[in-house]
Amino acid sequence: MSHMATEEATTLDFLNEFMKHLMADARWTPKVQLERIVGPLLTPFIGELMTSLFDNHKTMVGQYKLICDEFPLKKDTNHQSTNADWLLFNAHTKELVLLELKTNDHKPNGSQLSQYLALRQEASNDSSRLAARLLQNFNDICLKTNSKNKYQHQLTKLKQNWPDETISGLKIVYLLPETAAKALRAIEF
């Protein structure tokens, strides 16, 4: 096994053990919001994690690259946003991926999922306009926010990591505890 393969296995082993601990013990601590703890820790590894998770999957296989964490999706009615935990790019399928981490057994937020599904439908109708819309909406939020420095930092990261390739579509992925995943198997995303 090469040094790189050993590092990848070690990273994935660590993430698996870490997530097991969080799901078995830490999630039962009152007032603890695990997504806020886990998200920043997973961010440097999220592309590698997704690449590994979908290594043998028929439609999701590919090399995943993180574009931006806490990616804001502008609400239609105002300049507020719903944030996806991560926006990634699958270099094999040329698709953007909205990735959400859920650490409880509840179904995903209905309004957030509705917004994601509407965006995915829009992408399936005309994926060539998806990138322009997402970037324009991000810019619109930047102009109206009270947290301009934070959004400018995210915008810089977004522009640095945005793929050069034409976007072919959008996938929605939820990383869930096994108990919540069983409840969602009937839902097609």
Short mmCIF file of N, CA and C in Angstrom, two decimals:
data_model
loop_
_atom_site.label_atom_id
_atom_site.label_comp_id
_atom_site.label_asym_id
_atom_site.label_seq_id
_atom_site.Cartn_x
_atom_site.Cartn_y
_atom_site.Cartn_z
N MET A 1 0.84 -1.17 0.00
CA MET A 1 0.00 0.00 0.00
C MET A 1 0.89 1.23 0.00
N SER A 2 0.58 2.20 -0.87
CA SER A 2 1.39 3.40 -0.96
C SER A 2 1.18 4.29 0.27
N HIS A 3 2.09 5.23 0.44
CA HIS A 3 1.99 6.19 1.56
C HIS A 3 0.68 6.96 1.47
N MET A 4 0.30 7.39 0.25
CA MET A 4 -0.94 8.17 0.06
C MET A 4 -2.16 7.31 0.41
N ALA A 5 -2.19 6.07 -0.03
CA ALA A 5 -3.30 5.18 0.29
C ALA A 5 -3.40 4.95 1.79
N THR A 6 -2.25 4.83 2.46
CA THR A 6 -2.23 4.66 3.92
C THR A 6 -2.79 5.91 4.60
N GLU A 7 -2.41 7.10 4.11
CA GLU A 7 -2.93 8.34 4.68
C GLU A 7 -4.44 8.42 4.50
N GLU A 8 -4.95 8.04 3.30
CA GLU A 8 -6.39 8.07 3.05
C GLU A 8 -7.11 7.11 3.97
N ALA A 9 -6.58 5.90 4.14
CA ALA A 9 -7.21 4.93 5.03
C ALA A 9 -7.21 5.44 6.46
N THR A 10 -6.12 6.03 6.90
CA THR A 10 -6.03 6.57 8.25
C THR A 10 -7.04 7.70 8.44
N THR A 11 -7.15 8.58 7.48
CA THR A 11 -8.11 9.68 7.56
C THR A 11 -9.53 9.15 7.64
N LEU A 12 -9.86 8.21 6.78
CA LEU A 12 -11.22 7.65 6.80
C LEU A 12 -11.48 6.86 8.07
N ASP A 13 -10.49 6.14 8.57
CA ASP A 13 -10.64 5.43 9.84
C ASP A 13 -10.92 6.41 10.98
N PHE A 14 -10.14 7.50 11.00
CA PHE A 14 -10.35 8.53 12.02
C PHE A 14 -11.76 9.10 11.92
N LEU A 15 -12.18 9.46 10.69
CA LEU A 15 -13.51 10.05 10.52
C LEU A 15 -14.60 9.07 10.94
N ASN A 16 -14.44 7.80 10.59
CA ASN A 16 -15.43 6.79 11.00
C ASN A 16 -15.52 6.68 12.52
N GLU A 17 -14.38 6.60 13.18
CA GLU A 17 -14.38 6.49 14.64
C GLU A 17 -14.92 7.76 15.30
N PHE A 18 -14.54 8.89 14.76
CA PHE A 18 -15.02 10.16 15.27
C PHE A 18 -16.54 10.25 15.17
N MET A 19 -17.08 9.91 14.00
CA MET A 19 -18.53 9.97 13.80
C MET A 19 -19.25 8.95 14.68
N LYS A 20 -18.68 7.78 14.86
CA LYS A 20 -19.29 6.78 15.75
C LYS A 20 -19.40 7.33 17.16
N HIS A 21 -18.33 7.95 17.64
CA HIS A 21 -18.35 8.54 18.98
C HIS A 21 -19.43 9.62 19.08
N LEU A 22 -19.44 10.50 18.10
CA LEU A 22 -20.43 11.58 18.15
C LEU A 22 -21.85 11.04 18.13
N MET A 23 -22.10 10.06 17.28
CA MET A 23 -23.46 9.54 17.15
C MET A 23 -23.85 8.68 18.34
N ALA A 24 -22.90 8.00 18.95
CA ALA A 24 -23.22 7.12 20.08
C ALA A 24 -23.34 7.88 21.39
N ASP A 25 -22.59 8.96 21.54
CA ASP A 25 -22.53 9.60 22.84
C ASP A 25 -22.81 11.11 22.78
N ALA A 26 -22.05 11.84 22.02
CA ALA A 26 -22.12 13.30 22.05
C ALA A 26 -23.48 13.86 21.61
N ARG A 27 -24.17 13.18 20.71
CA ARG A 27 -25.45 13.72 20.24
C ARG A 27 -26.51 13.71 21.32
N TRP A 28 -26.30 12.98 22.39
CA TRP A 28 -27.27 12.91 23.48
C TRP A 28 -27.03 13.99 24.53
N THR A 29 -26.02 14.80 24.34
CA THR A 29 -25.75 15.89 25.28
C THR A 29 -26.72 17.03 24.98
N PRO A 30 -27.49 17.46 25.99
CA PRO A 30 -28.46 18.53 25.75
C PRO A 30 -27.79 19.80 25.21
N LYS A 31 -28.47 20.44 24.30
CA LYS A 31 -28.07 21.73 23.72
C LYS A 31 -26.85 21.65 22.80
N VAL A 32 -26.32 20.47 22.56
CA VAL A 32 -25.18 20.36 21.66
C VAL A 32 -25.71 20.26 20.23
N GLN A 33 -25.22 21.13 19.37
CA GLN A 33 -25.58 21.10 17.95
C GLN A 33 -24.39 20.52 17.19
N LEU A 34 -24.47 19.24 16.95
CA LEU A 34 -23.32 18.53 16.38
C LEU A 34 -22.91 19.04 15.01
N GLU A 35 -23.87 19.47 14.20
CA GLU A 35 -23.49 19.96 12.87
C GLU A 35 -22.50 21.12 12.98
N ARG A 36 -22.65 21.94 14.00
CA ARG A 36 -21.75 23.09 14.17
C ARG A 36 -20.37 22.66 14.65
N ILE A 37 -20.28 21.52 15.29
CA ILE A 37 -19.00 20.99 15.74
C ILE A 37 -18.33 20.21 14.60
N VAL A 38 -19.10 19.35 13.98
CA VAL A 38 -18.57 18.42 12.99
C VAL A 38 -18.25 19.09 11.66
N GLY A 39 -19.09 20.01 11.23
CA GLY A 39 -18.92 20.64 9.92
C GLY A 39 -17.52 21.19 9.69
N PRO A 40 -17.03 22.09 10.54
CA PRO A 40 -15.69 22.64 10.31
C PRO A 40 -14.58 21.58 10.39
N LEU A 41 -14.79 20.53 11.17
CA LEU A 41 -13.78 19.47 11.24
C LEU A 41 -13.76 18.62 9.97
N LEU A 42 -14.92 18.43 9.37
CA LEU A 42 -14.99 17.62 8.14
C LEU A 42 -14.59 18.39 6.89
N THR A 43 -14.72 19.71 6.92
CA THR A 43 -14.51 20.51 5.72
C THR A 43 -13.21 20.20 4.98
N PRO A 44 -12.05 20.13 5.63
CA PRO A 44 -10.82 19.86 4.87
C PRO A 44 -10.80 18.48 4.20
N PHE A 45 -11.64 17.56 4.68
CA PHE A 45 -11.64 16.19 4.19
C PHE A 45 -12.86 15.84 3.35
N ILE A 46 -13.79 16.77 3.18
CA ILE A 46 -15.09 16.42 2.63
C ILE A 46 -15.01 15.94 1.18
N GLY A 47 -14.14 16.51 0.37
CA GLY A 47 -13.99 16.02 -1.00
C GLY A 47 -13.49 14.59 -1.03
N GLU A 48 -12.47 14.31 -0.23
CA GLU A 48 -11.90 12.96 -0.13
C GLU A 48 -12.94 11.98 0.42
N LEU A 49 -13.68 12.42 1.41
CA LEU A 49 -14.71 11.57 2.01
C LEU A 49 -15.77 11.21 0.99
N MET A 50 -16.25 12.18 0.24
CA MET A 50 -17.28 11.91 -0.78
C MET A 50 -16.73 11.02 -1.89
N THR A 51 -15.49 11.27 -2.30
CA THR A 51 -14.87 10.43 -3.32
C THR A 51 -14.82 8.98 -2.85
N SER A 52 -14.45 8.77 -1.61
CA SER A 52 -14.36 7.43 -1.05
C SER A 52 -15.75 6.79 -0.86
N LEU A 53 -16.69 7.56 -0.34
CA LEU A 53 -18.04 7.03 -0.10
C LEU A 53 -18.70 6.52 -1.38
N PHE A 54 -18.47 7.23 -2.48
CA PHE A 54 -19.14 6.88 -3.73
C PHE A 54 -18.21 6.19 -4.73
N ASP A 55 -17.13 5.62 -4.23
CA ASP A 55 -16.12 4.99 -5.08
C ASP A 55 -16.70 3.95 -6.04
N ASN A 56 -17.67 3.18 -5.60
CA ASN A 56 -18.25 2.12 -6.44
C ASN A 56 -19.71 2.37 -6.80
N HIS A 57 -20.17 3.58 -6.63
CA HIS A 57 -21.56 3.91 -6.91
C HIS A 57 -21.74 4.17 -8.41
N LYS A 58 -22.83 3.67 -8.96
CA LYS A 58 -23.05 3.76 -10.39
C LYS A 58 -23.14 5.20 -10.91
N THR A 59 -23.91 6.05 -10.23
CA THR A 59 -24.13 7.40 -10.75
C THR A 59 -23.41 8.50 -9.99
N MET A 60 -22.84 8.18 -8.84
CA MET A 60 -22.21 9.21 -8.02
C MET A 60 -20.68 9.10 -7.97
N VAL A 61 -20.12 8.09 -8.62
CA VAL A 61 -18.67 7.90 -8.60
C VAL A 61 -17.99 9.13 -9.20
N GLY A 62 -16.81 9.45 -8.68
CA GLY A 62 -16.05 10.55 -9.24
C GLY A 62 -15.16 11.19 -8.20
N GLN A 63 -14.33 12.09 -8.67
CA GLN A 63 -13.45 12.86 -7.80
C GLN A 63 -14.20 14.11 -7.37
N TYR A 64 -14.43 14.25 -6.06
CA TYR A 64 -15.17 15.39 -5.54
C TYR A 64 -14.21 16.47 -5.07
N LYS A 65 -14.56 17.70 -5.39
CA LYS A 65 -13.75 18.85 -4.98
C LYS A 65 -14.65 19.83 -4.24
N LEU A 66 -14.21 20.26 -3.08
CA LEU A 66 -14.94 21.25 -2.32
C LEU A 66 -14.86 22.60 -3.03
N ILE A 67 -16.00 23.21 -3.24
CA ILE A 67 -16.04 24.57 -3.79
C ILE A 67 -16.16 25.57 -2.65
N CYS A 68 -17.12 25.32 -1.75
CA CYS A 68 -17.38 26.28 -0.68
C CYS A 68 -18.17 25.59 0.43
N ASP A 69 -17.83 25.89 1.66
CA ASP A 69 -18.64 25.42 2.78
C ASP A 69 -19.66 26.51 3.12
N GLU A 70 -20.74 26.12 3.77
CA GLU A 70 -21.82 27.06 4.13
C GLU A 70 -22.23 27.90 2.93
N PHE A 71 -22.53 27.21 1.83
CA PHE A 71 -22.88 27.89 0.58
C PHE A 71 -24.30 28.44 0.67
N PRO A 72 -24.47 29.78 0.53
CA PRO A 72 -25.80 30.36 0.67
C PRO A 72 -26.62 30.25 -0.61
N LEU A 73 -27.85 29.83 -0.45
CA LEU A 73 -28.80 29.79 -1.55
C LEU A 73 -29.86 30.84 -1.26
N LYS A 74 -29.93 31.86 -2.09
CA LYS A 74 -30.82 32.99 -1.86
C LYS A 74 -32.28 32.54 -1.92
N LYS A 75 -33.04 33.00 -0.94
CA LYS A 75 -34.48 32.74 -0.95
C LYS A 75 -35.11 33.62 -2.03
N ASP A 76 -36.18 33.14 -2.64
CA ASP A 76 -36.82 33.88 -3.73
C ASP A 76 -37.46 35.18 -3.27
N THR A 77 -37.89 35.23 -2.02
CA THR A 77 -38.67 36.37 -1.54
C THR A 77 -37.85 37.53 -1.00
N ASN A 78 -36.57 37.31 -0.69
CA ASN A 78 -35.74 38.37 -0.10
C ASN A 78 -34.27 38.04 -0.31
N HIS A 79 -33.40 38.74 0.38
CA HIS A 79 -31.96 38.49 0.25
C HIS A 79 -31.41 37.63 1.38
N GLN A 80 -32.29 36.95 2.07
CA GLN A 80 -31.84 35.99 3.07
C GLN A 80 -31.49 34.69 2.35
N SER A 81 -30.86 33.79 3.10
CA SER A 81 -30.42 32.55 2.45
C SER A 81 -30.66 31.34 3.33
N THR A 82 -30.71 30.21 2.65
CA THR A 82 -30.62 28.90 3.27
C THR A 82 -29.24 28.39 2.88
N ASN A 83 -28.46 27.95 3.85
CA ASN A 83 -27.10 27.54 3.53
C ASN A 83 -26.97 26.03 3.44
N ALA A 84 -26.38 25.58 2.34
CA ALA A 84 -26.00 24.18 2.23
C ALA A 84 -24.69 24.02 3.00
N ASP A 85 -24.53 22.91 3.70
CA ASP A 85 -23.30 22.72 4.47
C ASP A 85 -22.08 22.79 3.57
N TRP A 86 -22.16 22.16 2.41
CA TRP A 86 -21.05 22.21 1.46
C TRP A 86 -21.58 22.21 0.03
N LEU A 87 -20.87 22.90 -0.83
CA LEU A 87 -21.07 22.82 -2.27
C LEU A 87 -19.82 22.18 -2.83
N LEU A 88 -20.01 21.07 -3.55
CA LEU A 88 -18.88 20.35 -4.14
C LEU A 88 -19.09 20.21 -5.64
N PHE A 89 -18.04 19.80 -6.32
CA PHE A 89 -18.09 19.52 -7.74
C PHE A 89 -17.57 18.11 -7.97
N ASN A 90 -18.34 17.31 -8.72
CA ASN A 90 -17.92 15.97 -9.10
C ASN A 90 -17.27 16.08 -10.49
N ALA A 91 -15.96 15.93 -10.55
CA ALA A 91 -15.23 16.11 -11.80
C ALA A 91 -15.58 15.07 -12.85
N HIS A 92 -16.03 13.91 -12.43
CA HIS A 92 -16.39 12.84 -13.38
C HIS A 92 -17.73 13.12 -14.06
N THR A 93 -18.73 13.48 -13.27
CA THR A 93 -20.08 13.71 -13.83
C THR A 93 -20.31 15.17 -14.21
N LYS A 94 -19.41 16.07 -13.80
CA LYS A 94 -19.52 17.51 -14.04
C LYS A 94 -20.74 18.11 -13.36
N GLU A 95 -21.12 17.51 -12.22
CA GLU A 95 -22.28 17.98 -11.49
C GLU A 95 -21.86 18.71 -10.21
N LEU A 96 -22.65 19.71 -9.85
CA LEU A 96 -22.52 20.32 -8.54
C LEU A 96 -23.26 19.43 -7.55
N VAL A 97 -22.80 19.43 -6.32
CA VAL A 97 -23.42 18.62 -5.27
C VAL A 97 -23.65 19.50 -4.05
N LEU A 98 -24.91 19.61 -3.64
CA LEU A 98 -25.26 20.24 -2.38
C LEU A 98 -25.22 19.15 -1.33
N LEU A 99 -24.37 19.31 -0.34
CA LEU A 99 -24.19 18.28 0.68
C LEU A 99 -24.62 18.82 2.03
N GLU A 100 -25.50 18.07 2.68
CA GLU A 100 -26.00 18.43 4.01
C GLU A 100 -25.62 17.35 5.00
N LEU A 101 -25.19 17.77 6.16
CA LEU A 101 -24.88 16.86 7.26
C LEU A 101 -26.01 16.94 8.26
N LYS A 102 -26.57 15.82 8.60
CA LYS A 102 -27.60 15.75 9.64
C LYS A 102 -27.13 14.74 10.68
N THR A 103 -27.19 15.14 11.94
CA THR A 103 -26.70 14.26 13.01
C THR A 103 -27.82 13.76 13.92
N ASN A 104 -29.07 14.07 13.55
CA ASN A 104 -30.17 13.56 14.37
C ASN A 104 -31.03 12.61 13.54
N ASP A 105 -32.02 12.04 14.16
CA ASP A 105 -32.87 11.05 13.48
C ASP A 105 -34.07 11.68 12.78
N HIS A 106 -34.13 12.98 12.75
CA HIS A 106 -35.27 13.66 12.14
C HIS A 106 -35.08 13.77 10.63
N LYS A 107 -36.19 13.86 9.93
CA LYS A 107 -36.13 14.08 8.50
C LYS A 107 -35.56 15.47 8.24
N PRO A 108 -34.96 15.67 7.06
CA PRO A 108 -34.43 16.99 6.73
C PRO A 108 -35.51 18.06 6.78
N ASN A 109 -35.07 19.29 7.00
CA ASN A 109 -35.95 20.45 7.02
C ASN A 109 -36.72 20.53 5.71
N GLY A 110 -38.03 20.55 5.81
CA GLY A 110 -38.89 20.52 4.62
C GLY A 110 -38.71 21.71 3.70
N SER A 111 -38.61 22.92 4.26
CA SER A 111 -38.47 24.10 3.39
C SER A 111 -37.10 24.13 2.72
N GLN A 112 -36.07 23.69 3.45
CA GLN A 112 -34.74 23.63 2.87
C GLN A 112 -34.71 22.60 1.74
N LEU A 113 -35.25 21.42 1.99
CA LEU A 113 -35.29 20.39 0.96
C LEU A 113 -36.10 20.85 -0.25
N SER A 114 -37.21 21.53 -0.02
CA SER A 114 -38.02 22.05 -1.13
C SER A 114 -37.21 23.01 -1.99
N GLN A 115 -36.43 23.87 -1.34
CA GLN A 115 -35.60 24.81 -2.08
C GLN A 115 -34.54 24.06 -2.90
N TYR A 116 -33.93 23.05 -2.30
CA TYR A 116 -32.93 22.25 -3.01
C TYR A 116 -33.55 21.54 -4.21
N LEU A 117 -34.72 20.96 -4.01
CA LEU A 117 -35.38 20.23 -5.09
C LEU A 117 -35.79 21.16 -6.23
N ALA A 118 -36.26 22.36 -5.89
CA ALA A 118 -36.62 23.34 -6.93
C ALA A 118 -35.38 23.74 -7.73
N LEU A 119 -34.27 23.92 -7.03
CA LEU A 119 -33.02 24.26 -7.71
C LEU A 119 -32.56 23.11 -8.61
N ARG A 120 -32.69 21.89 -8.11
CA ARG A 120 -32.32 20.73 -8.93
C ARG A 120 -33.20 20.62 -10.16
N GLN A 121 -34.50 20.89 -10.01
CA GLN A 121 -35.42 20.86 -11.15
C GLN A 121 -35.02 21.92 -12.17
N GLU A 122 -34.71 23.09 -11.68
CA GLU A 122 -34.26 24.17 -12.57
C GLU A 122 -32.99 23.74 -13.32
N ALA A 123 -32.07 23.09 -12.60
CA ALA A 123 -30.83 22.62 -13.23
C ALA A 123 -31.11 21.56 -14.29
N SER A 124 -32.09 20.69 -14.02
CA SER A 124 -32.39 19.64 -15.01
C SER A 124 -33.06 20.23 -16.25
N ASN A 125 -33.75 21.35 -16.09
CA ASN A 125 -34.37 22.03 -17.24
C ASN A 125 -33.34 22.78 -18.08
N ASP A 126 -32.35 23.39 -17.40
CA ASP A 126 -31.33 24.18 -18.11
C ASP A 126 -30.09 24.31 -17.23
N SER A 127 -29.26 23.28 -17.24
CA SER A 127 -28.07 23.28 -16.38
C SER A 127 -27.06 24.34 -16.80
N SER A 128 -27.12 24.81 -18.04
CA SER A 128 -26.16 25.81 -18.50
C SER A 128 -26.31 27.14 -17.76
N ARG A 129 -27.47 27.40 -17.21
CA ARG A 129 -27.70 28.67 -16.49
C ARG A 129 -27.51 28.53 -14.98
N LEU A 130 -27.34 27.32 -14.50
CA LEU A 130 -27.26 27.08 -13.06
C LEU A 130 -26.10 27.83 -12.42
N ALA A 131 -24.92 27.72 -12.98
CA ALA A 131 -23.74 28.36 -12.40
C ALA A 131 -23.92 29.87 -12.33
N ALA A 132 -24.40 30.46 -13.42
CA ALA A 132 -24.60 31.91 -13.44
C ALA A 132 -25.62 32.34 -12.39
N ARG A 133 -26.68 31.57 -12.23
CA ARG A 133 -27.70 31.92 -11.23
C ARG A 133 -27.14 31.83 -9.81
N LEU A 134 -26.43 30.75 -9.52
CA LEU A 134 -25.87 30.58 -8.18
C LEU A 134 -24.88 31.70 -7.84
N LEU A 135 -24.04 32.03 -8.79
CA LEU A 135 -23.05 33.08 -8.56
C LEU A 135 -23.71 34.46 -8.42
N GLN A 136 -24.71 34.73 -9.25
CA GLN A 136 -25.42 36.00 -9.16
C GLN A 136 -26.15 36.13 -7.83
N ASN A 137 -26.80 35.04 -7.39
CA ASN A 137 -27.50 35.06 -6.11
C ASN A 137 -26.51 35.29 -4.95
N PHE A 138 -25.36 34.66 -5.05
CA PHE A 138 -24.33 34.86 -4.02
C PHE A 138 -23.92 36.33 -3.98
N ASN A 139 -23.69 36.91 -5.15
CA ASN A 139 -23.32 38.33 -5.22
C ASN A 139 -24.43 39.22 -4.65
N ASP A 140 -25.68 38.91 -4.96
CA ASP A 140 -26.81 39.68 -4.43
C ASP A 140 -26.84 39.65 -2.90
N ILE A 141 -26.59 38.49 -2.33
CA ILE A 141 -26.56 38.35 -0.87
C ILE A 141 -25.41 39.19 -0.31
N CYS A 142 -24.25 39.14 -0.96
CA CYS A 142 -23.07 39.90 -0.51
C CYS A 142 -23.37 41.40 -0.45
N LEU A 143 -24.13 41.90 -1.40
CA LEU A 143 -24.44 43.33 -1.45
C LEU A 143 -25.37 43.77 -0.33
N LYS A 144 -26.22 42.86 0.15
CA LYS A 144 -27.25 43.22 1.13
C LYS A 144 -26.93 42.82 2.56
N THR A 145 -25.94 42.01 2.77
CA THR A 145 -25.67 41.47 4.10
C THR A 145 -25.01 42.48 5.03
N ASN A 146 -25.20 42.28 6.31
CA ASN A 146 -24.48 43.05 7.32
C ASN A 146 -23.12 42.43 7.64
N SER A 147 -22.89 41.22 7.12
CA SER A 147 -21.63 40.49 7.37
C SER A 147 -20.78 40.49 6.10
N LYS A 148 -20.54 41.66 5.55
CA LYS A 148 -19.86 41.76 4.25
C LYS A 148 -18.49 41.09 4.24
N ASN A 149 -17.70 41.25 5.30
CA ASN A 149 -16.36 40.65 5.31
C ASN A 149 -16.42 39.13 5.24
N LYS A 150 -17.35 38.54 5.97
CA LYS A 150 -17.48 37.08 5.94
C LYS A 150 -17.92 36.60 4.56
N TYR A 151 -18.88 37.29 3.97
CA TYR A 151 -19.34 36.87 2.64
C TYR A 151 -18.29 37.14 1.57
N GLN A 152 -17.52 38.21 1.71
CA GLN A 152 -16.43 38.47 0.77
C GLN A 152 -15.40 37.35 0.84
N HIS A 153 -15.10 36.89 2.06
CA HIS A 153 -14.17 35.78 2.21
C HIS A 153 -14.72 34.53 1.51
N GLN A 154 -16.00 34.23 1.71
CA GLN A 154 -16.62 33.07 1.06
C GLN A 154 -16.63 33.24 -0.46
N LEU A 155 -16.92 34.47 -0.92
CA LEU A 155 -16.94 34.72 -2.36
C LEU A 155 -15.56 34.51 -2.98
N THR A 156 -14.52 34.94 -2.30
CA THR A 156 -13.15 34.72 -2.78
C THR A 156 -12.86 33.22 -2.89
N LYS A 157 -13.24 32.48 -1.85
CA LYS A 157 -13.04 31.03 -1.86
C LYS A 157 -13.84 30.38 -2.99
N LEU A 158 -15.07 30.84 -3.15
CA LEU A 158 -15.94 30.31 -4.21
C LEU A 158 -15.31 30.52 -5.59
N LYS A 159 -14.84 31.72 -5.85
CA LYS A 159 -14.24 32.03 -7.16
C LYS A 159 -12.95 31.24 -7.39
N GLN A 160 -12.16 31.03 -6.34
CA GLN A 160 -10.92 30.25 -6.47
C GLN A 160 -11.20 28.79 -6.79
N ASN A 161 -12.28 28.25 -6.24
CA ASN A 161 -12.55 26.82 -6.36
C ASN A 161 -13.60 26.47 -7.41
N TRP A 162 -14.20 27.47 -8.06
CA TRP A 162 -15.26 27.19 -9.02
C TRP A 162 -14.67 26.43 -10.20
N PRO A 163 -15.33 25.35 -10.63
CA PRO A 163 -14.79 24.55 -11.74
C PRO A 163 -14.82 25.31 -13.07
N ASP A 164 -13.84 25.02 -13.92
CA ASP A 164 -13.78 25.61 -15.25
C ASP A 164 -14.74 24.92 -16.21
N GLU A 165 -15.09 23.68 -15.88
CA GLU A 165 -15.96 22.90 -16.76
C GLU A 165 -17.39 23.40 -16.74
N THR A 166 -18.12 23.07 -17.80
CA THR A 166 -19.55 23.37 -17.87
C THR A 166 -20.28 22.44 -16.90
N ILE A 167 -21.18 22.99 -16.13
CA ILE A 167 -21.94 22.22 -15.14
C ILE A 167 -23.04 21.44 -15.86
N SER A 168 -23.13 20.14 -15.57
CA SER A 168 -24.14 19.31 -16.25
C SER A 168 -25.40 19.09 -15.42
N GLY A 169 -25.37 19.42 -14.14
CA GLY A 169 -26.55 19.22 -13.31
C GLY A 169 -26.24 19.43 -11.85
N LEU A 170 -27.18 19.02 -11.02
CA LEU A 170 -27.08 19.22 -9.58
C LEU A 170 -27.59 17.99 -8.85
N LYS A 171 -26.83 17.55 -7.87
CA LYS A 171 -27.24 16.45 -6.99
C LYS A 171 -27.40 17.00 -5.58
N ILE A 172 -28.27 16.35 -4.82
CA ILE A 172 -28.49 16.69 -3.43
C ILE A 172 -28.14 15.45 -2.62
N VAL A 173 -27.25 15.61 -1.65
CA VAL A 173 -26.81 14.47 -0.84
C VAL A 173 -26.93 14.85 0.63
N TYR A 174 -27.48 13.93 1.40
CA TYR A 174 -27.55 14.09 2.85
C TYR A 174 -26.70 13.01 3.49
N LEU A 175 -25.79 13.41 4.37
CA LEU A 175 -25.07 12.47 5.22
C LEU A 175 -25.90 12.38 6.50
N LEU A 176 -26.41 11.19 6.78
CA LEU A 176 -27.37 11.00 7.87
C LEU A 176 -26.98 9.85 8.77
N PRO A 177 -27.49 9.88 10.00
CA PRO A 177 -27.36 8.67 10.82
C PRO A 177 -28.15 7.55 10.15
N GLU A 178 -27.74 6.33 10.37
CA GLU A 178 -28.39 5.20 9.74
C GLU A 178 -29.90 5.15 10.02
N THR A 179 -30.31 5.50 11.23
CA THR A 179 -31.74 5.46 11.56
C THR A 179 -32.54 6.46 10.74
N ALA A 180 -32.00 7.64 10.49
CA ALA A 180 -32.70 8.62 9.67
C ALA A 180 -32.67 8.21 8.21
N ALA A 181 -31.58 7.61 7.77
CA ALA A 181 -31.47 7.17 6.38
C ALA A 181 -32.54 6.12 6.06
N LYS A 182 -32.81 5.23 6.99
CA LYS A 182 -33.85 4.22 6.77
C LYS A 182 -35.20 4.87 6.55
N ALA A 183 -35.49 5.92 7.30
CA ALA A 183 -36.77 6.62 7.17
C ALA A 183 -36.88 7.35 5.84
N LEU A 184 -35.75 7.70 5.23
CA LEU A 184 -35.77 8.47 3.98
C LEU A 184 -35.65 7.61 2.72
N ARG A 185 -35.46 6.33 2.87
CA ARG A 185 -35.23 5.50 1.68
C ARG A 185 -36.35 5.60 0.65
N ALA A 186 -37.54 5.93 1.10
CA ALA A 186 -38.67 6.03 0.17
C ALA A 186 -38.66 7.36 -0.59
N ILE A 187 -37.86 8.31 -0.15
CA ILE A 187 -37.82 9.62 -0.80
C ILE A 187 -36.73 9.61 -1.86
N GLU A 188 -37.10 9.99 -3.08
CA GLU A 188 -36.14 10.09 -4.18
C GLU A 188 -35.61 11.51 -4.25
N PHE A 189 -34.32 11.69 -4.17
CA PHE A 189 -33.74 13.02 -4.31
C PHE A 189 -33.11 13.07 -5.69
#
